[in-house]
Tab-separated table of C-alpha atoms in Angstrom:
chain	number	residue	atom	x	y	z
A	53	UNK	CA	-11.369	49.336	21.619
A	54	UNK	CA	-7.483	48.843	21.492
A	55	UNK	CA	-7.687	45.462	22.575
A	56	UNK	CA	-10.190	43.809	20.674
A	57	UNK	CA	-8.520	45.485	17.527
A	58	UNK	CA	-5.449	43.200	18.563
A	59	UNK	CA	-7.384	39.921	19.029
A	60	UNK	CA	-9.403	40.906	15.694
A	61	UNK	CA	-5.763	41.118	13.993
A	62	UNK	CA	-4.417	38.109	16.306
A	63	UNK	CA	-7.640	35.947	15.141
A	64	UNK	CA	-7.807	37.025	10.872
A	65	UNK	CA	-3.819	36.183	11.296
A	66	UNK	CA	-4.144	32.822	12.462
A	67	UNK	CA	-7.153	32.151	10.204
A	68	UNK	CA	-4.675	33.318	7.201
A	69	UNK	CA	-1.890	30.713	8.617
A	70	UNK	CA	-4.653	28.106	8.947
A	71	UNK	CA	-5.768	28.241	5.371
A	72	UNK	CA	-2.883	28.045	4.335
A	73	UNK	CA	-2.052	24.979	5.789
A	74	UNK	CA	-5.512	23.866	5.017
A	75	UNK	CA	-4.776	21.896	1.501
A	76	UNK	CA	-1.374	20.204	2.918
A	77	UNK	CA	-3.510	17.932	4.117
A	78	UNK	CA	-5.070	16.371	0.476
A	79	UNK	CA	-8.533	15.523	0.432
A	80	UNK	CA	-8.545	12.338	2.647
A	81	UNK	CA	-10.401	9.456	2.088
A	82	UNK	CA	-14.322	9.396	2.277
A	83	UNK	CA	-14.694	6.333	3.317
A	84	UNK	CA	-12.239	5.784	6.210
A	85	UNK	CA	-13.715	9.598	8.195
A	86	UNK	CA	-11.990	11.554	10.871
A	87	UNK	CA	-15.407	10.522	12.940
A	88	UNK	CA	-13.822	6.735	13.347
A	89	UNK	CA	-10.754	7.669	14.032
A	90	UNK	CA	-8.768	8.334	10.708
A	91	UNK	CA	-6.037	11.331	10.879
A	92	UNK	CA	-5.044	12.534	7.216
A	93	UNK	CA	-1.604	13.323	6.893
A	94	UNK	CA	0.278	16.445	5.683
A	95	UNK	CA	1.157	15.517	1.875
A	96	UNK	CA	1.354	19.171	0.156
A	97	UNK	CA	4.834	20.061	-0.660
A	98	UNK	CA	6.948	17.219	1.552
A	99	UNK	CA	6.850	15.019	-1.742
A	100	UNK	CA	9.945	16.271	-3.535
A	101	UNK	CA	10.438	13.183	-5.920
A	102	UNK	CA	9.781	14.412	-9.778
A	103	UNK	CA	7.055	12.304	-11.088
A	104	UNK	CA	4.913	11.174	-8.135
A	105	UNK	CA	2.283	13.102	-6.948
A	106	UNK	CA	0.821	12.285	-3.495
A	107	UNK	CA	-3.261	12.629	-3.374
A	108	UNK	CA	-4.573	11.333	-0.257
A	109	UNK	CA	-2.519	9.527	3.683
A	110	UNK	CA	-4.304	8.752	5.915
A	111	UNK	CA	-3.853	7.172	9.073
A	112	UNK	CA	-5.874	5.219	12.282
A	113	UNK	CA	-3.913	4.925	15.490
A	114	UNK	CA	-3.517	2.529	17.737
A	115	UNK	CA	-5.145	5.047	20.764
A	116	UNK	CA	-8.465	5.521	18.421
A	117	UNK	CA	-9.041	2.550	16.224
A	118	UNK	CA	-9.110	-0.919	17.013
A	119	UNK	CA	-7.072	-1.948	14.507
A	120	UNK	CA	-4.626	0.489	13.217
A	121	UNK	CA	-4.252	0.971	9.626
A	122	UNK	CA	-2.683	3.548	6.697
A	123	UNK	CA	-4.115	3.753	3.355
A	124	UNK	CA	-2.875	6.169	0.533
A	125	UNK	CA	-3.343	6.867	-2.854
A	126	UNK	CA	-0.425	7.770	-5.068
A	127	UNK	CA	-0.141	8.735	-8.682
A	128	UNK	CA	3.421	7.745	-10.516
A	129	UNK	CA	3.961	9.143	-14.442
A	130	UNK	CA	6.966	8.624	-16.817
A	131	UNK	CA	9.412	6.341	-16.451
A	132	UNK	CA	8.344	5.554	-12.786
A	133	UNK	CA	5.565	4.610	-13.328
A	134	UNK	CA	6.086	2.171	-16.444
A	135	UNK	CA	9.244	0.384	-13.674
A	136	UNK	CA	6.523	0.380	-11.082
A	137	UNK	CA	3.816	-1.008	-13.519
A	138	UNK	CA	6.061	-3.701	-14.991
A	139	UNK	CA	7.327	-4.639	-11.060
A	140	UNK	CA	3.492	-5.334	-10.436
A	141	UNK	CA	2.402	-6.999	-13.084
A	142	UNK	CA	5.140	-9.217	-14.087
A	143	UNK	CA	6.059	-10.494	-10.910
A	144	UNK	CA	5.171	-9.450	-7.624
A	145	UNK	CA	7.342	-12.039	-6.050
A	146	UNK	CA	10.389	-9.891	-6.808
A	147	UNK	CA	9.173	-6.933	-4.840
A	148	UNK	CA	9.025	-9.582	-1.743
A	149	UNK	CA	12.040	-10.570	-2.413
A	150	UNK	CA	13.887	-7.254	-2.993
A	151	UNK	CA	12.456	-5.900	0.127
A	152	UNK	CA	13.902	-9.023	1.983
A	153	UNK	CA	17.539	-8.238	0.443
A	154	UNK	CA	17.250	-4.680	0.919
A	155	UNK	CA	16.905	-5.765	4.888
A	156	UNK	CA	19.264	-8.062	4.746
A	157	UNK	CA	21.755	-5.888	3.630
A	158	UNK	CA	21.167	-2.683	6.049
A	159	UNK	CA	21.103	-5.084	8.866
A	160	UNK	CA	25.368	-6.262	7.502
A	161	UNK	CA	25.772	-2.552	7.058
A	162	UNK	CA	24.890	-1.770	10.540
A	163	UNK	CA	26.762	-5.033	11.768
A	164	UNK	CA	30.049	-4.122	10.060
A	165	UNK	CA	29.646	-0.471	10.926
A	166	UNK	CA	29.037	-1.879	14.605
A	167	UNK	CA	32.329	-4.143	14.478
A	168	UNK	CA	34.416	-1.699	13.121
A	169	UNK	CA	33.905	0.677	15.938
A	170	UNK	CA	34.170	-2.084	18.470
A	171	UNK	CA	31.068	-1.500	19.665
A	172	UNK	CA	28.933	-4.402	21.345
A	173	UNK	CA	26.995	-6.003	18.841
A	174	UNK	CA	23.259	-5.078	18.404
A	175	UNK	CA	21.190	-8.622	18.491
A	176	UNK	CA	20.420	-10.414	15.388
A	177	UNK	CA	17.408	-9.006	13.569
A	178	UNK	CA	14.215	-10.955	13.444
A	179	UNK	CA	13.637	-13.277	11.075
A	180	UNK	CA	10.824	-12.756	8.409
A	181	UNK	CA	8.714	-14.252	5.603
A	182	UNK	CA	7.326	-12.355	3.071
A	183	UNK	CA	4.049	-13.956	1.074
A	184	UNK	CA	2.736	-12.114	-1.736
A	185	UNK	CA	-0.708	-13.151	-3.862
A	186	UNK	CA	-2.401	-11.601	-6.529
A	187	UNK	CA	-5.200	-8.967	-5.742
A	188	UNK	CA	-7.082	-8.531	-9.073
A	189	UNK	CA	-10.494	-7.300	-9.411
A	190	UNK	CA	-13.359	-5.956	-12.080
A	191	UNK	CA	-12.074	-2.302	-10.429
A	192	UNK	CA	-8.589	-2.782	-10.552
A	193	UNK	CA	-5.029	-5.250	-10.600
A	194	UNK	CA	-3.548	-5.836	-7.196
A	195	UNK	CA	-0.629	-7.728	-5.272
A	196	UNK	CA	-1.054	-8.243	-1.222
A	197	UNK	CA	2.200	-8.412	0.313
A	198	UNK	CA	2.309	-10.335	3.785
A	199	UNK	CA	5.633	-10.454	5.951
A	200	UNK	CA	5.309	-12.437	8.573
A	201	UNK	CA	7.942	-12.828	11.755
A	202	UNK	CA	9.523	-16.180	11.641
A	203	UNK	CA	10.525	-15.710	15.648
A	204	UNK	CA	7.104	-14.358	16.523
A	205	UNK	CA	3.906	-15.938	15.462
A	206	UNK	CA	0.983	-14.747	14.354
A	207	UNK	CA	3.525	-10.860	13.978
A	208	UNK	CA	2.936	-9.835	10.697
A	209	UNK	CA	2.156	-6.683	8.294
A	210	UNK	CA	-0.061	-6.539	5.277
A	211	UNK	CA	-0.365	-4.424	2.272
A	212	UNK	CA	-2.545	-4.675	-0.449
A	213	UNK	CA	-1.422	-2.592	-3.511
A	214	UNK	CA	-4.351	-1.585	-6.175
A	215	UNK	CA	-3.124	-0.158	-9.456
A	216	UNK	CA	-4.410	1.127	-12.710
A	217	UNK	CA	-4.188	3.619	-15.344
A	218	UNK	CA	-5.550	6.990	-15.616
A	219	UNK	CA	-3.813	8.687	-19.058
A	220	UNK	CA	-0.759	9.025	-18.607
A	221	UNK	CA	-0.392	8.006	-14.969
A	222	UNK	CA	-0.137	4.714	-13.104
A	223	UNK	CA	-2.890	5.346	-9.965
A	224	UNK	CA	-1.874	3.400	-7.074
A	225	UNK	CA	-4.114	2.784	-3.886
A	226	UNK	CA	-2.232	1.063	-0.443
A	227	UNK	CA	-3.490	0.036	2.557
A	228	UNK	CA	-1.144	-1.453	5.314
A	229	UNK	CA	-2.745	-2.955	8.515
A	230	UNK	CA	-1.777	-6.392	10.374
A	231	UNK	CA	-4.375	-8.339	8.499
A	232	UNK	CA	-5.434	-9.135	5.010
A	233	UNK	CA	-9.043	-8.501	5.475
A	234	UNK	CA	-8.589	-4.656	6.633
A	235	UNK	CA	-5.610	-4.045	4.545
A	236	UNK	CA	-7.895	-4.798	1.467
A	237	UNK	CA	-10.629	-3.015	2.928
A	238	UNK	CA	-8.104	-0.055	3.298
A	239	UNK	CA	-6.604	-0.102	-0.078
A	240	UNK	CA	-10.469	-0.733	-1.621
A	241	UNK	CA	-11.642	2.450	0.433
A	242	UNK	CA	-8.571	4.363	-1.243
A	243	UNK	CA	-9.314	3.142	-4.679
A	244	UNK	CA	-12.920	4.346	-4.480
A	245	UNK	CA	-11.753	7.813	-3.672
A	246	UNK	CA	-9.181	8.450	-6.364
């Protein structure tokens, strides 16, 4: 009687820990399903940034999906998201290109941090291109961002960024694969479940 007393405590504790893990995860993403190989990710309290509000990550690994992908859906308000609003619509091409400098100048960080402790250089960093189009459709505006490896071809990563406005909030659905077709699928898939 002792015994299954203690598994009966053992088993209502763990069911207590497990629920109350159980909405870390956000509600996922109906159309890309745990059954094909989509893992949501733990989103409940890791997002400490005021003003951005994390709904739904999920992500398909290499090991169960033939193509891997992530797709997310993000909510911005204030200030944020008026910057990240304006950054969309008024020109995409900046966001390419701010990416590329912010690259640029980690890689002469690590460099100079490298040759100041005389250490043996680390090789140069491959070379990229980064591509971005407009995305717009009767659901929603969107930018897909391609950056492509100059040194390897046919290397690249793609995300396609849907955005809109709910109130006060800018709404914005990603998807990031290695080709345009599923990272608009993605991004689609997370637009339809905001």
């Amino acid at each position: 009687m002792r015994s299954r007393f203690r598994v009966a405590a053992l088993l209502l504790g763990a069911g207590l820990l497990l629920s109350a893990c159980a909405d870390q995860f956000g509600a996922g993403i109906a159309e890309l399903p745990a059954s094909e190989g989509w893992h949501r990710l733990p989103i409940g309290s890791w997002v400490l940034n005021e003003g951005l509000e994390a709904r739904a990550m999920v992500f398909c690994p290499r090991e169960s999906c033939t193509q891997q992908g992530f797709a997310a859906v993000i909510a911005l308000e204030g200030r944020q998201a008026g910057d990240m609003e304006r950054a969309l619509s008024e020109s995409p091409a900046r966001l390419g290109e701010a990416f590329a400098r912010l690259a640029a100048e980690k890689a002469a960080e690590r460099r100079k941090l490298q040759k100041n402790q005389k250490r043996k250089a680390e090789p140069k960093s491959a070379r990229s291109a980064t591509d971005v189009a407009r995305l717009d459709s009767t659901e929603a505006r969107g930018v897909l961002v391609t950056i492509r490896s100059l040194d390897t071809p046919g290397r690249q990563a793609v995300t396609a960024i849907l955005y809109g406005r709910e109130a006060d909030r800018l709404v914005l659905a990603l998807g990031v694969s290695d080709t345009a077709e599923a990272a608009r699928r993605d991004a689609q898939a997370a637009w339809r479940s905001r």
